[in-house]
Coordinates of C-alpha atoms and ligand atoms in Angstrom, one line a residue:
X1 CA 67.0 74.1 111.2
X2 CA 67.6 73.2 107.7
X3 CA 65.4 70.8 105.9
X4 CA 66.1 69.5 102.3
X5 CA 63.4 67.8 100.1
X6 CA 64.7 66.2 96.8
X7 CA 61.3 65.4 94.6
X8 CA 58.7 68.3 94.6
X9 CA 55.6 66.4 93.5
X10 CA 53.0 64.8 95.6
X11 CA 54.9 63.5 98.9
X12 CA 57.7 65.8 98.5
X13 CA 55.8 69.4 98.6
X14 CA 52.7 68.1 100.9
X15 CA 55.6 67.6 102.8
X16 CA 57.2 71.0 102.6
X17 CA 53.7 72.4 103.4
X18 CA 53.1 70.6 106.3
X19 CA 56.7 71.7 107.3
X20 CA 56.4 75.6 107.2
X21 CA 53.0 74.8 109.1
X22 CA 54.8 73.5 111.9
X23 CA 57.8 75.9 111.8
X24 CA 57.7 79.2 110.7
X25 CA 61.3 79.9 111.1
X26 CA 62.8 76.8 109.5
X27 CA 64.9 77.1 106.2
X28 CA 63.1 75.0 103.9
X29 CA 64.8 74.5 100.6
X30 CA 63.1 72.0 98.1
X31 CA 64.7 70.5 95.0
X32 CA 63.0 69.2 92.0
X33 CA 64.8 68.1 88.8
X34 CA 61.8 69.0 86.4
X35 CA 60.2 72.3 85.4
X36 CA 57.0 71.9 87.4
X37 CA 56.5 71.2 91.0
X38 CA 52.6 70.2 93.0
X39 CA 51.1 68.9 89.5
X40 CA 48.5 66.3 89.0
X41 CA 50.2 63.3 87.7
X42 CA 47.0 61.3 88.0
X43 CA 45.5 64.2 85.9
X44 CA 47.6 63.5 82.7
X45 CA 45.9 60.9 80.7
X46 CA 42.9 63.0 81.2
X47 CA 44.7 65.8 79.5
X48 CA 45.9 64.2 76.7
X49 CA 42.6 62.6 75.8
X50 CA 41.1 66.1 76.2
X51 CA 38.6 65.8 79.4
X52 CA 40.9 68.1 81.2
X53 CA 41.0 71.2 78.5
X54 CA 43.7 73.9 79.8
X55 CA 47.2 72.6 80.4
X56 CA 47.6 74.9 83.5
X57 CA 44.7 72.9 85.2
X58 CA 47.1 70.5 85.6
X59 CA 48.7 72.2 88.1
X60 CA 48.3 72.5 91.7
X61 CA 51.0 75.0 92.6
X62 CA 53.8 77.3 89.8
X63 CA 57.0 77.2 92.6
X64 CA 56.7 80.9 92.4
X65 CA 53.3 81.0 94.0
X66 CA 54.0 77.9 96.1
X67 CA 57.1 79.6 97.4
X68 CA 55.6 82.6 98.1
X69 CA 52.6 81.5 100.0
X70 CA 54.6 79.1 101.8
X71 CA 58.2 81.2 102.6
X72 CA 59.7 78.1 100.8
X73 CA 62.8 77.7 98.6
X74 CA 62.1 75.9 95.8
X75 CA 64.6 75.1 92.7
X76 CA 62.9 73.4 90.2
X77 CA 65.6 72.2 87.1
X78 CA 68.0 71.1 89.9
X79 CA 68.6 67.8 90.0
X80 CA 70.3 66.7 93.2
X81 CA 73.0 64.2 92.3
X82 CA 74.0 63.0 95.3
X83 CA 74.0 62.6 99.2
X84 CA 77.5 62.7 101.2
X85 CA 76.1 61.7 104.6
X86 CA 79.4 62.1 106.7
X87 CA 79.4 65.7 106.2
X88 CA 75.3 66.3 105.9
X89 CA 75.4 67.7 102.2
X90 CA 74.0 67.1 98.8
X91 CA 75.5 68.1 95.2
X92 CA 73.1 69.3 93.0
X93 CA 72.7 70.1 89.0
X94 CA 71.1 73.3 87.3
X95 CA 69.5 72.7 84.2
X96 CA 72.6 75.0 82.9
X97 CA 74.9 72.8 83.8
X98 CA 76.2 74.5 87.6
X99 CA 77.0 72.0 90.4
X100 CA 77.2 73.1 93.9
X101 CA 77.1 71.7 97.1
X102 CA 73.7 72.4 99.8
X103 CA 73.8 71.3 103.5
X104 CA 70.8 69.9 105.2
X105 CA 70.0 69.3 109.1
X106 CA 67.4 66.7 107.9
X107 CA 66.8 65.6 104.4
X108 CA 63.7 63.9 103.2
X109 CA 63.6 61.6 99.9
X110 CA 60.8 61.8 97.8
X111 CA 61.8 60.7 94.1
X112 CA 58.7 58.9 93.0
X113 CA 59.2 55.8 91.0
X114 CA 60.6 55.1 87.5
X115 CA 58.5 53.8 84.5
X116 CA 60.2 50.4 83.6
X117 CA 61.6 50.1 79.7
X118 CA 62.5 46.7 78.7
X119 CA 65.4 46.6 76.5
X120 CA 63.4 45.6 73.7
X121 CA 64.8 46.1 70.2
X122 CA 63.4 49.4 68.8
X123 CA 62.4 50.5 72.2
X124 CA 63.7 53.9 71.7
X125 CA 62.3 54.5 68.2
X126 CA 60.2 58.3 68.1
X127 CA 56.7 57.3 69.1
X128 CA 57.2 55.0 72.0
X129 CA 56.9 56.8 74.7
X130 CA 55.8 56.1 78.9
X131 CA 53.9 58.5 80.5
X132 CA 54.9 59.5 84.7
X133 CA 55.2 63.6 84.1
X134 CA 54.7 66.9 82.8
X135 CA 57.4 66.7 80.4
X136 CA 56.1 63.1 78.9
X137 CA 52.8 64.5 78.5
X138 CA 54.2 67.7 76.8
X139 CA 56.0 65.1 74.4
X140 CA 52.7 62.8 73.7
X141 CA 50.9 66.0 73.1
X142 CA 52.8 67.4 70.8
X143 CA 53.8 64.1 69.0
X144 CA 49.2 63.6 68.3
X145 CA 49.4 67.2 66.8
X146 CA 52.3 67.0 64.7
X147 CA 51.6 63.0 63.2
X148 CA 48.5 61.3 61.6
X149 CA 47.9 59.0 64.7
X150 CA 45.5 56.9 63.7
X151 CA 46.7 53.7 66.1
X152 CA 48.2 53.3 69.0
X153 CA 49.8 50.1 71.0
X154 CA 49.3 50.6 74.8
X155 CA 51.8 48.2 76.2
X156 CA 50.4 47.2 79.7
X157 CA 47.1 46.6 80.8
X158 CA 47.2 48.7 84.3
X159 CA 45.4 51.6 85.7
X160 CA 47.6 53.8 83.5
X161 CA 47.5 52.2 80.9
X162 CA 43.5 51.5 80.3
X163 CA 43.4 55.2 81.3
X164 CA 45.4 56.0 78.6
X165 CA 43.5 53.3 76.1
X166 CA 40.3 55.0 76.9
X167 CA 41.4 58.8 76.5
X168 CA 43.7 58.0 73.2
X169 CA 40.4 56.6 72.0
X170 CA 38.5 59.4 72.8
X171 CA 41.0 60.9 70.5
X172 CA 39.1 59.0 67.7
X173 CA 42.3 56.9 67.6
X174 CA 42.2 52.8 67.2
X175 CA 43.9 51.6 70.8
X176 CA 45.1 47.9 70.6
X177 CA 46.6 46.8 74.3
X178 CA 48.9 44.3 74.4
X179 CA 49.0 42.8 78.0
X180 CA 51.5 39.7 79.0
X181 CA 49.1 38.5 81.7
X182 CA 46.2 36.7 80.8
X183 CA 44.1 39.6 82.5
X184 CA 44.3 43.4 82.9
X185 CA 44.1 45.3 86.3
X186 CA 46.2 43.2 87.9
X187 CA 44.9 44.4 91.5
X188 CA 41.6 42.3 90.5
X189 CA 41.0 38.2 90.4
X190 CA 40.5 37.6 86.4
X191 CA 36.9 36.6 87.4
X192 CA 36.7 40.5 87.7
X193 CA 39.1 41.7 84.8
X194 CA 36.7 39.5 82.6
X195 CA 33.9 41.8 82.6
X196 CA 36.6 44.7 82.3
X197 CA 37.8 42.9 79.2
X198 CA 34.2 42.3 77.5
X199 CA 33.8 46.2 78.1
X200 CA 36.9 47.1 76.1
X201 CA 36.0 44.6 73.1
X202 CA 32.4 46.5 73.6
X203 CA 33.9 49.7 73.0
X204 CA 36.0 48.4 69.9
X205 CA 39.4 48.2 72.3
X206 CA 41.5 45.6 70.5
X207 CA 43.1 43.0 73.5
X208 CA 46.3 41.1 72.9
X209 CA 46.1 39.4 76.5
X210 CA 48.9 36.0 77.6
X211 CA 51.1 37.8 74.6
X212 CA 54.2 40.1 74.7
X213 CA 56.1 42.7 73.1
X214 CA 59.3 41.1 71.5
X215 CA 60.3 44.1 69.2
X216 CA 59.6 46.9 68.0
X217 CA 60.4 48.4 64.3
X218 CA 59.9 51.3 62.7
X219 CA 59.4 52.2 58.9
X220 CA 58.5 55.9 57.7
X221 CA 55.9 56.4 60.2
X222 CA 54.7 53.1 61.1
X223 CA 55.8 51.4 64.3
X224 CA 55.1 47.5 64.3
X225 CA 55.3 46.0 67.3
X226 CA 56.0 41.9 67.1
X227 CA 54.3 39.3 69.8
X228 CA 55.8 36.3 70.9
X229 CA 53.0 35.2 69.8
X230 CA 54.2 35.5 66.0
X231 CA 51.4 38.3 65.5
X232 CA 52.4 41.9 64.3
X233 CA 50.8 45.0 65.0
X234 CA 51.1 48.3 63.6
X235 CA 50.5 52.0 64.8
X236 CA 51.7 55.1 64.4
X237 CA 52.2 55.8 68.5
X238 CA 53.4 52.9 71.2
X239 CA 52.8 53.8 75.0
X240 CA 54.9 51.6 76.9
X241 CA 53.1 51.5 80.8
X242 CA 54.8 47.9 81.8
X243 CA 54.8 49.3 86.0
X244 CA 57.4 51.7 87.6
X245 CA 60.4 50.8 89.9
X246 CA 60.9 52.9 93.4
X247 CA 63.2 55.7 92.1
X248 CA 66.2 54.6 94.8
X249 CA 69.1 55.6 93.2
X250 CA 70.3 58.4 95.2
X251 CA 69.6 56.0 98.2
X252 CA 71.4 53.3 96.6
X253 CA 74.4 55.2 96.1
X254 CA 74.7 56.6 99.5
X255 CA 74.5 53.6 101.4
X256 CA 71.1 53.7 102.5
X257 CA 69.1 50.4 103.3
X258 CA 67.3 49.0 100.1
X259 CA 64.8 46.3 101.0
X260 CA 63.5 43.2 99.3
X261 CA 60.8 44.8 97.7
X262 CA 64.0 47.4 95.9
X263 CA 62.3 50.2 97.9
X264 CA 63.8 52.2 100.1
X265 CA 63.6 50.9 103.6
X266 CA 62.0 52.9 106.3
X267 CA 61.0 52.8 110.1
X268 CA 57.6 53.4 111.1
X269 CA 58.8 57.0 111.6
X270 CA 59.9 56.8 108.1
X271 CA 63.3 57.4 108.6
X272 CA 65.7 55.3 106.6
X273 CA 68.4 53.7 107.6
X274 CA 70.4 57.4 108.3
X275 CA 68.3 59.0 111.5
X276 CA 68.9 62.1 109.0
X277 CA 67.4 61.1 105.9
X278 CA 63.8 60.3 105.8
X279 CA 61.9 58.6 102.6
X280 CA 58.2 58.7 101.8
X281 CA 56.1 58.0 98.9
X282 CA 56.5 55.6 95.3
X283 CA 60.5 55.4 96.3
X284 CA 60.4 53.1 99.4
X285 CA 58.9 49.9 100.4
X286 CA 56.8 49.3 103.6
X287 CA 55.0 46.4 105.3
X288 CA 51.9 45.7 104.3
X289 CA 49.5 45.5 107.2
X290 CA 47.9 42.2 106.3
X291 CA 50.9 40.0 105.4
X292 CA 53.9 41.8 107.0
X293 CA 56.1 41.6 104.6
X294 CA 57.7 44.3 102.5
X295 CA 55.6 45.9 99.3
X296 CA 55.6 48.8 97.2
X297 CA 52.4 51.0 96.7
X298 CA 52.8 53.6 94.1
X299 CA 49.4 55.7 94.9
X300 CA 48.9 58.9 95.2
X301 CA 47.1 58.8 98.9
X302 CA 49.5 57.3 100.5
X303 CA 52.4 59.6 99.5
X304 CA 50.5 62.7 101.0
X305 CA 49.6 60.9 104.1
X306 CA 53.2 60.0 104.4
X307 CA 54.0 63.9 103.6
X308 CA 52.7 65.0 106.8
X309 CA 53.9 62.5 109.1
X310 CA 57.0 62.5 108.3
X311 CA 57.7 66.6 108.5
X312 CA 55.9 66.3 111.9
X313 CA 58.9 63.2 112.6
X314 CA 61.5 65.7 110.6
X315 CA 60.7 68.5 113.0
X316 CA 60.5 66.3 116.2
X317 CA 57.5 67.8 118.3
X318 CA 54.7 65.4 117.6
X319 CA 56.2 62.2 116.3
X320 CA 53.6 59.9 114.1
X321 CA 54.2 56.7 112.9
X322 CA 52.6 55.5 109.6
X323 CA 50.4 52.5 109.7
X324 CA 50.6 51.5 106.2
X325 CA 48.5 50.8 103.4
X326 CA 46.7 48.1 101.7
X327 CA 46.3 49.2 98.3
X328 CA 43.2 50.9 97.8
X329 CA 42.9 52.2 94.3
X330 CA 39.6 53.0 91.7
X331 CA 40.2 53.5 87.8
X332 CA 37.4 54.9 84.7
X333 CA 37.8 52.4 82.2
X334 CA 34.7 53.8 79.4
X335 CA 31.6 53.3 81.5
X336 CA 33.1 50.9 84.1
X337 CA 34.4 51.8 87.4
X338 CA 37.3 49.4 88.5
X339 CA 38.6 49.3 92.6
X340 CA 40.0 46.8 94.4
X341 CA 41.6 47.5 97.6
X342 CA 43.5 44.6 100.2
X343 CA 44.1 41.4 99.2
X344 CA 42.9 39.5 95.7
X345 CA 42.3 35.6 95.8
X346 CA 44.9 35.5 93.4
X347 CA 47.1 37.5 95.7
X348 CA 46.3 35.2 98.9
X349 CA 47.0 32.3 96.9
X350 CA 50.7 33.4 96.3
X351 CA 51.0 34.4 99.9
X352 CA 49.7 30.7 100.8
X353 CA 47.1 32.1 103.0
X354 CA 44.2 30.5 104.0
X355 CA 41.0 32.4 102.1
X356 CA 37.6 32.1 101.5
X357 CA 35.8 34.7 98.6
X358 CA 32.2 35.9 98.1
X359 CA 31.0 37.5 95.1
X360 CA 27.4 39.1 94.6
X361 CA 25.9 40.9 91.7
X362 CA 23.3 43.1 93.3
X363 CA 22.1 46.7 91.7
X364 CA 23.7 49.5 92.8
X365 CA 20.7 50.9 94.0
X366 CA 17.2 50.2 94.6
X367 CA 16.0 48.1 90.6
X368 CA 13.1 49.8 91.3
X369 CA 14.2 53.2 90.5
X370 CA 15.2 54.2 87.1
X371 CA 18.6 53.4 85.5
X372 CA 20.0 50.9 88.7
X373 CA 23.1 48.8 87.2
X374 CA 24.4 45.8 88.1
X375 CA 27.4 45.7 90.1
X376 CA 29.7 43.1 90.8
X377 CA 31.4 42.9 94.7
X378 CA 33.9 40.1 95.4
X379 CA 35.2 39.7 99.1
X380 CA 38.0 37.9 100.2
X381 CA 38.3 36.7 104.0
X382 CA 39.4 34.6 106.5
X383 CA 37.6 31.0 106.1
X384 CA 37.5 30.8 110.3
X385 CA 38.0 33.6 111.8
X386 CA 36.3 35.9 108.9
X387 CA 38.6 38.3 108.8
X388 CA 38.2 40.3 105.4
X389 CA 41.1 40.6 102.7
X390 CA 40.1 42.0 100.4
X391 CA 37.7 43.3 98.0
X392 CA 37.2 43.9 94.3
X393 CA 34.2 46.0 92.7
X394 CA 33.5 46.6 89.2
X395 CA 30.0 48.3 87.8
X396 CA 29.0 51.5 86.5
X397 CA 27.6 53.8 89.3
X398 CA 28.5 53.0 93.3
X399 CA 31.5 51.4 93.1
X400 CA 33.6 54.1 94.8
X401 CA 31.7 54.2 97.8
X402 CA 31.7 49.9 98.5
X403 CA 35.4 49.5 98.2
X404 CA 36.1 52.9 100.3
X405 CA 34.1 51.6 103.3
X406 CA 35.3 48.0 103.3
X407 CA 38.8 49.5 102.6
X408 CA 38.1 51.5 106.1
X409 CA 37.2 48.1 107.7
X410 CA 39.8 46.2 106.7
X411 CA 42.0 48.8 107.6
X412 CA 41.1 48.2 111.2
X413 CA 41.0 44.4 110.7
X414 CA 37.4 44.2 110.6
X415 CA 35.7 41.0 109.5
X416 CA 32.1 40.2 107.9
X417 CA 30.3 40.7 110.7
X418 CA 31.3 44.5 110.2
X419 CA 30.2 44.6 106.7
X420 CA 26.7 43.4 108.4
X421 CA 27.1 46.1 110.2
X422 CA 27.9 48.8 107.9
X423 CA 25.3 51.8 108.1
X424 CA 25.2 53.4 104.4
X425 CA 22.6 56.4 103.5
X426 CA 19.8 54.7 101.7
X427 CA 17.3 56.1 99.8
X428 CA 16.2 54.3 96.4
X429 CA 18.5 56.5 93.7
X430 CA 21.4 55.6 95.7
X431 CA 21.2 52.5 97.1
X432 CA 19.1 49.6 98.6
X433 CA 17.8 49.0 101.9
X434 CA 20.4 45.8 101.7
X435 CA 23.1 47.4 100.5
X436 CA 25.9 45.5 98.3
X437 CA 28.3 45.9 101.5
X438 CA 26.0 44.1 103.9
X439 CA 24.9 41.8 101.1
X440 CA 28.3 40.6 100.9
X441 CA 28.3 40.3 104.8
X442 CA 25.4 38.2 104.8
X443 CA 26.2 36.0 102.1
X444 CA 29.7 35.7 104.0
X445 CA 28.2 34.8 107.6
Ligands
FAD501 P1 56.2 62.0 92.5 O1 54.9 62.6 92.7 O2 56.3 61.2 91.2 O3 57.3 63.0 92.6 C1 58.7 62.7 92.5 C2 59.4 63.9 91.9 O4 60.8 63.8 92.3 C3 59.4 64.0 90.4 O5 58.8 65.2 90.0 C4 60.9 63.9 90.0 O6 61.2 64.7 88.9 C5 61.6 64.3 91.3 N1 62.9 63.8 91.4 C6 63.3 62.5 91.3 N2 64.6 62.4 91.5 C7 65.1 63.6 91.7 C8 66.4 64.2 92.0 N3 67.5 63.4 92.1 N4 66.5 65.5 92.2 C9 65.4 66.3 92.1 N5 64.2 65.9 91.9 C10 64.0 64.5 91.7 N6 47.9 57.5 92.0 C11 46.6 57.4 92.5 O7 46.5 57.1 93.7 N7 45.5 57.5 91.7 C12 45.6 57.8 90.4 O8 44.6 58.0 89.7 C13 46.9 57.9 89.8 N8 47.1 58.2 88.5 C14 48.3 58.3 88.0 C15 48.5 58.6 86.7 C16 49.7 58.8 86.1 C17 49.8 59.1 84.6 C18 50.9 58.7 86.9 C19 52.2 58.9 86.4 C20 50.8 58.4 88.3 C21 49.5 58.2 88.8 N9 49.3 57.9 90.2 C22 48.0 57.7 90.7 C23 50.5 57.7 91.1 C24 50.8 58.9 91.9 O9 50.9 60.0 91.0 C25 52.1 58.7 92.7 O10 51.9 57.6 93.5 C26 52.6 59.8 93.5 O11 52.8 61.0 92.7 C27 53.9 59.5 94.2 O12 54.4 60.6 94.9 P2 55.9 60.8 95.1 O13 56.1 62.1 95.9 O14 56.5 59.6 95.7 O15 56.5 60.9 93.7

């Protein structure tokens, strides 16, 4: 048996793993179009602020190693161009230039998603850049040592970008973000992103919030960016991190189902619409266990969980079927931890669902003991039956742990009374006797 991966990052070589695992005598051939395969994507704006010191940190696996350990073939600087399904074989591109032709038994998709450039005037002026790889953050890098940075425009008030805010900062660089909602972290209600914007103006973070990018122009080594709000602002570097499409273009151009959500459509068994070709990861859409309906999730978890099932589905012994995910995702912005994970108030609104929300500001662990901070839990649920949502935490210390056990519960469609229930270790430097989880419940009930 042959099996082709196209994309060697996070679903694509979890996958290959997973593979060799289950089949020792398979021919495993993986292609990925950059330099670097198994790297920490989530790692980079850590890098480039300096947290994470040695570039080779960074990475997870070198192909040779990876290749080695794993019996794998792996050809990194081969792009693969495109899929001719009637006769089971792809057409890939060496960095030199070469072309040939590879057969596969069973080919799995995992091209990640695409960092979305608007075709603003000026948009490709040195110093803008987006940041998804190795090779981007090689390029910011580089561009910080070589200029006198002494501003930059983060275009995009996401994960990424406040990431990138924070650790550009860090960088003793002045950060103003222009964002074209009237809130960042758009996962979170803007009752929520208010106390994430208050601790951005704290740390001298410049917001531009409601306003966009019209154009962008660029004069010796200044780069001003112009709102449509009539206001100008200048910098020396411009990160653009306005979202990411699913990367479906291979897909696209071989026939294979697209869904509304411009993923790439999959089964439960995550097979597209080919029985040959399977698709995982930031490339496809799925349904979303609360709503039904088609959405794309571009985290990191979900792509490995969807690695493994779908080379046990590829190999056909133990056949798994993925159940989904609802969005549960956790960023450092300065001192503040932000995660949200299910459904927003803002989100259920658009959906037209029924909802009720909850929202306590307890300590994150017992105010008795030294240095407790306030933290700020809002649950969404059904106004009847109960049923949780969603929830959104922000605070300084504790945060992971609330949103990761309500995300379990809501998971399994689990409703107040199981946030009542909720058994967290207490002892006074971690939490309190009532913890924030069951205070929620109680406040729900
Ligand atoms: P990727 O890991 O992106 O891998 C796709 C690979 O396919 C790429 O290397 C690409 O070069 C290759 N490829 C594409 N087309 C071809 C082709 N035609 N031929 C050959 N190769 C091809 N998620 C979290 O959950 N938490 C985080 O904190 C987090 N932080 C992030 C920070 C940054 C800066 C970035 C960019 C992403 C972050 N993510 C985070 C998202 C997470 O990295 C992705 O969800 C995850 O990597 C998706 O895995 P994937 O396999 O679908 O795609």
């Amino acid at each position: 048996m042959r099996y082709v991966i196209v994309g060697g990052v996070a679903g694509g070589a979890t996958a290959a793993a997973r593979l060799r695992r289950i089949d020792e005598k398979a021919e495993i051939i993986l292609f990925e179009k950059g330099q670097n395969i198994s790297y920490a994507n989530c790692g980079l704006p850590y890098y480039i602020g300096g947290v994470i010191k040695e570039r080779e940190n960074l990475f997870v696996q070198t192909p040779e190693k990876f290749g080695q350990l794993l019996n794998l073939d792996i050809r990194v600087q081969s792009e693969v161009l495109s899929i001719d399904r009637s006769n089971k074989q792809i057409r890939v591109r060496e960095a030199n230039g070469r072309e040939y032709n590879e057969h596969y038994d069973k080919l799995l998709l995992s091209p990640g998603a695409l960092p979305f450039v608007p075709p603003l005037p000026g948009v490709d002026s040195p110093g803008v850049f987006t940041l998804r790889n190795v090779e981007d953050t090689d390029a910011i890098k580089s561009y910080l040592d070589t200029h006198k940075v002494k501003r930059a425009i983060v275009v995009g008030g996401g994960f990424i970008g406040l990431e990138m805010a924070e650790n550009l900062h860090a960088l003793g660089i002045a950060v103003n973000v222009v964002e074209m909602a009237p809130q960042v972290m758009a996962p979170v209600d803007f009752s929520m992103a208010t106390i994430v914007h208050a601790h951005l103006q704290e740390k001298g973070i410049g917001l531009y919030l409601g306003k966009a990018v019209k154009s962008i122009e660029r004069q010796g080594e200044v780069l001003s960016a112009s709102l449509d709000s009539g206001e100008k602002i200048e910098a020396e570097l411009i990160l653009l991190s306005i979202g990411v499409r699913p990367n479906t273009k291979l897909a696209a151009d071989a026939q294979l189902a697209i869904g509304p959500a411009r993923g790439i459509q999959v089964n439960e068994y995550l097979q597209t619409s080919d029985p040959d070709i399977y698709a995982i990861g930031d490339a496809i859409e799925y349904p979303h266990p609360l709503t039904g309906k088609p959405w794309t999730n571009f985290l990191a978890g979900p792509a490995n969980r969807q690695g493994r099932i779908v080379a046990d589905n590829m190999h056909g012994q133990t056949i798994r079927s993925y159940e989904g995910a609802i969005g549960t995702a956790i960023a450092k912005i300065f001192d503040l931890t932000v995660a949200a994970t299910g459904l927003s108030a803002k989100a259920l609104k658009r959906e037209g669902l029924p909802y009720e929300t909850v929202t306590v500001q307890p300590n994150s662990h017992a105010g008795y003991y030294p240095d407790a901070y306030p933290l700020t839990l809002k649950i969404t649920f059904h106004p009847e039956t109960g049923m949780l949502y969603g929830a959104q935490c922000v605070g300084i210390e504790g945060v992971d742990k609330r949103i990761d056990s309500i995300a379990q519960i809501i998971k399994r469609k689990g409703g107040i009374t199981d946030l009542m229930q909720t058994e967290q270790a207490y002892a006074p430097p971690f939490s309190s006797a009532k913890d924030p989880v069951a205070l929620a419940g109680y406040v729900a009930d």
